[in-house]
Tab-separated table of C-alpha atoms in Angstrom:
chain	number	residue	atom	x	y	z
P	22	MET	CA	254.739	179.415	360.270
P	23	ASP	CA	255.308	180.428	363.900
P	24	GLY	CA	256.736	183.547	365.504
P	25	GLN	CA	260.307	182.306	365.527
P	26	MET	CA	260.250	181.572	361.806
P	27	ALA	CA	258.629	184.936	361.040
P	28	ALA	CA	261.285	186.698	363.124
P	29	SER	CA	264.047	184.901	361.238
P	30	LEU	CA	262.471	186.180	358.005
P	31	GLY	CA	262.385	189.804	359.130
P	32	THR	CA	259.240	190.383	361.216
P	33	GLU	CA	260.022	192.678	364.156
P	34	PHE	CA	258.118	191.615	367.267
P	35	VAL	CA	258.073	194.833	369.270
P	36	LYS	CA	255.341	196.010	371.638
P	37	GLY	CA	253.321	198.606	369.754
P	38	PRO	CA	250.361	199.053	367.393
P	39	GLU	CA	250.960	195.757	365.579
P	40	PHE	CA	251.779	193.709	368.688
P	41	PRO	CA	250.054	195.384	371.661
P	42	VAL	CA	249.565	192.087	373.539
P	43	ALA	CA	251.558	189.238	372.000
P	44	TYR	CA	254.878	190.891	371.176
P	45	ASN	CA	257.188	187.958	371.903
P	46	VAL	CA	258.096	185.552	369.113
P	47	THR	CA	257.202	182.622	371.364
P	48	ASP	CA	253.634	183.926	371.706
P	49	TRP	CA	252.863	182.913	368.110
P	50	PRO	CA	252.475	179.131	367.641
P	51	MET	CA	252.845	177.233	364.392
P	52	GLY	CA	249.911	177.985	362.098
P	53	SER	CA	249.114	181.396	363.584
P	54	ILE	CA	251.069	183.180	360.828
P	55	TRP	CA	250.554	182.520	357.134
P	56	GLU	CA	252.706	183.912	354.330
P	57	TYR	CA	251.366	184.521	350.825
P	58	ASN	CA	253.304	185.082	347.612
P	59	LEU	CA	251.435	187.295	345.144
P	60	THR	CA	251.650	187.386	341.377
P	61	ASP	CA	253.833	190.177	340.014
P	62	ASP	CA	252.090	190.303	336.645
P	63	ALA	CA	248.525	191.382	337.441
P	64	TYR	CA	247.289	194.835	336.457
P	65	TRP	CA	244.046	196.569	337.323
P	66	ASN	CA	242.114	197.552	334.222
P	67	ASP	CA	243.271	201.166	334.619
P	68	GLY	CA	246.890	200.046	334.145
P	69	VAL	CA	248.015	200.222	337.790
P	70	GLN	CA	249.884	197.135	338.967
P	71	PHE	CA	248.348	194.903	341.635
P	72	THR	CA	250.634	194.732	344.700
P	73	ALA	CA	250.749	193.777	348.363
P	74	ASP	CA	249.487	197.281	349.187
P	75	ASP	CA	246.076	196.283	347.808
P	76	VAL	CA	245.962	193.104	349.905
P	77	GLU	CA	247.129	194.785	353.101
P	78	TRP	CA	244.688	197.699	352.700
P	79	THR	CA	241.699	195.477	351.847
P	80	LEU	CA	242.182	193.195	354.844
P	81	GLU	CA	243.131	195.879	357.364
P	82	LEU	CA	240.005	197.813	356.347
P	83	GLN	CA	237.756	194.970	357.511
P	84	ILE	CA	239.232	194.091	360.899
P	85	GLY	CA	239.399	195.684	364.335
P	86	SER	CA	236.870	198.477	364.852
P	87	ASN	CA	235.448	197.932	361.353
P	88	LEU	CA	234.660	194.242	361.888
P	89	MET	CA	230.941	194.809	362.464
P	90	THR	CA	230.656	197.224	359.524
P	91	TYR	CA	232.433	195.068	356.956
P	92	TRP	CA	230.690	191.882	358.037
P	93	VAL	CA	230.465	189.910	354.800
P	94	HIS	CA	233.821	188.164	355.387
P	95	GLN	CA	233.658	187.837	359.164
P	96	GLN	CA	234.289	184.111	358.915
P	97	TYR	CA	237.879	185.124	358.116
P	98	THR	CA	238.321	188.653	359.427
P	99	ARG	CA	237.229	187.812	362.970
P	100	TRP	CA	240.471	185.868	363.276
P	101	ILE	CA	242.830	188.242	361.452
P	102	ASP	CA	244.987	190.144	363.928
P	103	HIS	CA	246.890	192.245	361.394
P	104	VAL	CA	248.599	192.073	358.010
P	105	GLU	CA	252.285	192.673	357.341
P	106	LYS	CA	253.517	193.764	353.929
P	107	VAL	CA	256.842	191.970	353.446
P	108	ASN	CA	257.526	193.419	350.002
P	109	ASP	CA	255.510	194.452	346.958
P	110	PHE	CA	254.479	190.860	346.251
P	111	LYS	CA	254.425	189.117	349.613
P	112	VAL	CA	252.296	189.499	352.753
P	113	ARG	CA	252.041	187.770	356.122
P	114	ILE	CA	248.716	187.461	357.912
P	115	PHE	CA	248.729	187.089	361.700
P	116	PHE	CA	245.749	185.334	363.290
P	117	SER	CA	244.462	185.778	366.833
P	118	ASP	CA	241.249	185.449	368.829
P	119	TYR	CA	239.070	188.537	368.348
P	120	ASP	CA	238.205	188.911	372.041
P	121	THR	CA	241.421	187.926	373.808
P	122	LYS	CA	243.942	188.806	371.051
P	123	LYS	CA	245.673	185.532	371.869
P	124	PRO	CA	247.588	184.244	368.802
P	125	THR	CA	245.626	181.348	367.350
P	126	PRO	CA	246.560	178.703	364.760
P	127	VAL	CA	244.051	178.439	361.911
P	128	ALA	CA	243.454	175.602	359.475
P	129	PHE	CA	241.803	177.717	356.778
P	130	GLY	CA	244.818	179.799	355.810
P	131	ASN	CA	244.861	178.258	352.338
P	132	SER	CA	241.095	178.653	351.891
P	133	ILE	CA	240.529	182.394	352.242
P	134	PHE	CA	238.223	183.517	349.459
P	135	MET	CA	238.004	187.310	349.550
P	136	PRO	CA	237.972	189.838	346.709
P	137	ILE	CA	240.841	192.322	346.881
P	138	PHE	CA	240.101	195.972	346.172
P	139	PRO	CA	242.408	198.453	344.402
P	140	LYS	CA	243.758	200.700	347.134
P	141	HIS	CA	244.491	203.582	344.768
P	142	VAL	CA	240.814	203.781	343.764
P	143	PHE	CA	239.108	203.532	347.146
P	144	GLU	CA	241.538	204.725	349.827
P	145	LYS	CA	240.340	208.355	349.701
P	146	MET	CA	236.652	207.465	349.893
P	147	PRO	CA	234.644	207.481	353.158
P	148	TRP	CA	235.086	204.362	355.286
P	149	SER	CA	231.427	203.454	354.744
P	150	TYR	CA	231.597	203.519	350.936
P	151	LEU	CA	232.631	199.923	350.309
P	152	ALA	CA	230.538	198.575	353.177
P	153	GLN	CA	227.244	200.375	352.613
P	154	ASP	CA	227.199	203.172	350.043
P	155	GLY	CA	229.029	201.697	347.070
P	156	ILE	CA	227.001	201.512	343.864
P	157	GLY	CA	229.483	199.703	341.641
P	158	TYR	CA	230.319	202.761	339.563
P	159	HIS	CA	234.046	202.333	340.153
P	160	ALA	CA	234.038	198.702	339.050
P	161	ILE	CA	237.622	197.661	338.415
P	162	GLY	CA	239.405	194.333	338.219
P	163	THR	CA	242.343	192.361	336.825
P	164	GLY	CA	240.473	189.876	334.616
P	165	PRO	CA	240.249	189.669	330.815
P	166	PHE	CA	237.231	191.988	330.557
P	167	GLN	CA	236.128	195.296	332.040
P	168	PHE	CA	233.017	197.457	332.209
P	169	THR	CA	232.457	200.423	329.918
P	170	ALA	CA	231.775	204.012	330.990
P	171	LYS	CA	228.049	203.202	330.745
P	172	ALA	CA	228.200	200.435	333.356
P	173	ARG	CA	226.224	202.351	335.971
P	174	GLU	CA	223.408	203.120	333.531
P	175	GLU	CA	223.336	199.572	332.163
P	176	ILE	CA	223.198	197.949	335.595
P	177	ALA	CA	220.384	200.235	336.734
P	178	TYR	CA	218.173	200.314	333.651
P	179	ASN	CA	219.141	197.719	331.034
P	180	ALA	CA	218.662	193.982	330.666
P	181	SER	CA	222.291	193.583	329.630
P	182	VAL	CA	225.797	194.747	330.541
P	183	THR	CA	228.599	195.332	328.043
P	184	LEU	CA	232.093	194.050	328.797
P	185	ILE	CA	235.089	195.013	326.669
P	186	ARG	CA	238.609	193.654	326.451
P	187	ASN	CA	240.916	194.663	329.308
P	188	ARG	CA	244.030	195.791	327.451
P	189	TRP	CA	246.145	195.307	330.585
P	190	TYR	CA	245.350	191.593	330.752
P	191	ASN	CA	247.766	190.941	327.911
P	192	TRP	CA	249.966	193.853	326.851
P	193	THR	CA	253.476	194.680	325.632
P	194	ASP	CA	255.641	197.536	326.910
P	195	ASP	CA	257.856	199.868	324.850
P	196	ASP	CA	260.761	197.423	325.118
P	197	GLY	CA	258.728	194.622	323.599
P	198	VAL	CA	258.286	192.734	326.888
P	199	ALA	CA	254.868	191.116	327.357
P	200	HIS	CA	253.017	191.530	330.669
P	201	GLY	CA	249.705	190.656	332.283
P	202	LEU	CA	247.871	187.641	333.653
P	203	GLY	CA	247.058	186.546	330.120
P	204	VAL	CA	250.768	186.274	329.368
P	205	THR	CA	251.550	184.533	332.660
P	206	HIS	CA	248.843	181.909	332.118
P	207	ARG	CA	249.306	181.768	328.328
P	208	ARG	CA	245.806	182.960	327.556
P	209	ASP	CA	245.316	184.901	324.352
P	210	LEU	CA	242.059	186.839	324.393
P	211	GLN	CA	240.214	186.494	321.073
P	212	VAL	CA	237.005	188.343	321.995
P	213	ASP	CA	236.801	192.140	321.969
P	214	LYS	CA	233.336	192.588	323.468
P	215	LEU	CA	230.794	190.592	325.449
P	216	ILE	CA	227.176	191.581	326.013
P	217	VAL	CA	225.916	189.789	329.104
P	218	LYS	CA	222.130	189.473	329.072
P	219	PHE	CA	219.848	188.849	332.026
P	220	PHE	CA	216.779	186.626	331.771
P	221	SER	CA	214.124	186.224	334.442
P	222	GLU	CA	212.980	182.888	332.994
P	223	GLU	CA	215.041	180.012	331.613
P	224	SER	CA	212.466	179.510	328.861
P	225	THR	CA	213.141	183.040	327.575
P	226	LEU	CA	216.876	182.349	327.532
P	227	ALA	CA	216.313	179.079	325.662
P	228	LEU	CA	214.198	180.836	323.029
P	229	SER	CA	216.842	183.547	322.615
P	230	ILE	CA	219.491	180.889	321.970
P	231	ARG	CA	217.360	178.989	319.467
P	232	THR	CA	216.521	182.136	317.496
P	233	GLY	CA	220.154	183.265	317.377
P	234	ASP	CA	219.716	186.392	319.513
P	235	THR	CA	222.077	184.928	322.117
P	236	ASP	CA	225.356	183.233	321.194
P	237	MET	CA	225.976	181.332	324.406
P	238	GLY	CA	224.033	180.491	327.538
P	239	GLU	CA	223.647	177.993	330.348
P	240	ILE	CA	220.471	175.935	330.148
P	241	LEU	CA	218.950	173.618	332.721
P	242	PRO	CA	219.541	169.833	332.559
P	243	GLY	CA	215.951	169.194	331.457
P	244	THR	CA	216.285	171.602	328.541
P	245	TYR	CA	219.627	170.081	327.603
P	246	MET	CA	218.190	166.552	327.437
P	247	SER	CA	215.172	167.792	325.477
P	248	TRP	CA	217.321	169.616	322.934
P	249	LYS	CA	219.663	166.659	322.617
P	250	ALA	CA	216.739	164.511	321.461
P	251	ASP	CA	215.153	167.240	319.311
P	252	PRO	CA	215.715	166.653	315.549
P	253	SER	CA	214.549	170.209	314.799
P	254	LEU	CA	217.303	171.826	316.866
P	255	PRO	CA	219.115	174.399	314.671
P	256	LYS	CA	222.361	172.938	313.327
P	257	ASN	CA	224.402	175.927	314.495
P	258	ILE	CA	223.609	175.198	318.159
P	259	ILE	CA	226.357	173.140	319.761
P	260	LEU	CA	225.401	171.425	323.006
P	261	GLN	CA	228.204	171.018	325.482
P	262	THR	CA	228.287	169.637	329.005
P	263	THR	CA	230.796	171.215	331.342
P	264	LEU	CA	230.265	169.202	334.488
P	265	SER	CA	233.048	169.823	336.958
P	266	PRO	CA	234.344	167.241	339.463
P	267	THR	CA	232.201	168.903	342.132
P	268	SER	CA	228.941	168.943	340.168
P	269	TYR	CA	227.423	166.365	342.474
P	270	SER	CA	228.906	167.645	345.710
P	271	LYS	CA	229.569	170.889	347.530
P	272	GLU	CA	232.886	172.138	348.837
P	273	VAL	CA	232.277	173.650	352.257
P	274	VAL	CA	234.938	175.228	354.461
P	275	LEU	CA	233.703	175.402	358.050
P	276	ASN	CA	235.063	177.873	360.571
P	277	ALA	CA	232.945	176.864	363.564
P	278	TYR	CA	233.124	178.613	366.912
P	279	PRO	CA	230.578	179.527	369.621
P	280	GLU	CA	230.069	183.131	368.510
P	281	SER	CA	229.619	182.641	364.787
P	282	PRO	CA	228.975	185.649	362.499
P	283	GLY	CA	225.257	184.922	362.735
P	284	THR	CA	225.296	185.651	366.457
P	285	LEU	CA	227.742	188.549	366.191
P	286	ASN	CA	225.597	190.437	363.712
P	287	ALA	CA	221.813	190.038	363.558
P	288	LEU	CA	221.790	191.313	359.965
P	289	ARG	CA	223.625	188.226	358.761
P	290	LEU	CA	221.502	185.452	357.309
P	291	ASP	CA	224.080	182.676	357.479
P	292	PRO	CA	224.353	180.493	360.617
């Protein structure tokens, strides 16, 4: 959308912290403002509902003076001017040039792939925690599984990590109303616990599958073809190919400009 449409939907274009330079509706061309509707049925695995506050906080944390600290998503954040929370389940992102602050249309508004963090967990931590000091101890998400209290120890010292069912993925309140992403997407979770194992060699993984120590794993194409022709393959092993439409191609979203993240920050390895 453009500035005029955003204004008609409630955005107040007034000179101030949000609009220090481009504070007129006509300053914002079509494509410089993107609006996103969020699901209202996602819950973090501690039971707190996912809202626009999480999106606004996560994005605002990585722009402006923090751009060079939170550099992993600079291909997006370099262009984000600010984020407006419209309501609990809707946000608008305003895009502008990092140097000039001139409102800029972007073509990648529907291709922003960034993890959103739970504001209520991290907002009181030092600004550097997520960027540099975080050790994964406060792992939290909205998916069907979650870490256990031993996650930190398992990640540091074990060859496996235990995941248990996230009760907030599919739950029912006191009035008998079902909630959660599992309900929204009609996914009934049948597994209570997963033990994710790590193998340094594919041959070790293959042996673990054949001996029954591992229930499921992803093997290389060569191993798959060999097992498919192997008459001695245990009968309880079911071979399945799950080739996606993009198995033979790569989806690449390019955000090319003269000062790419690789030139902005010498620590980045991407071009």
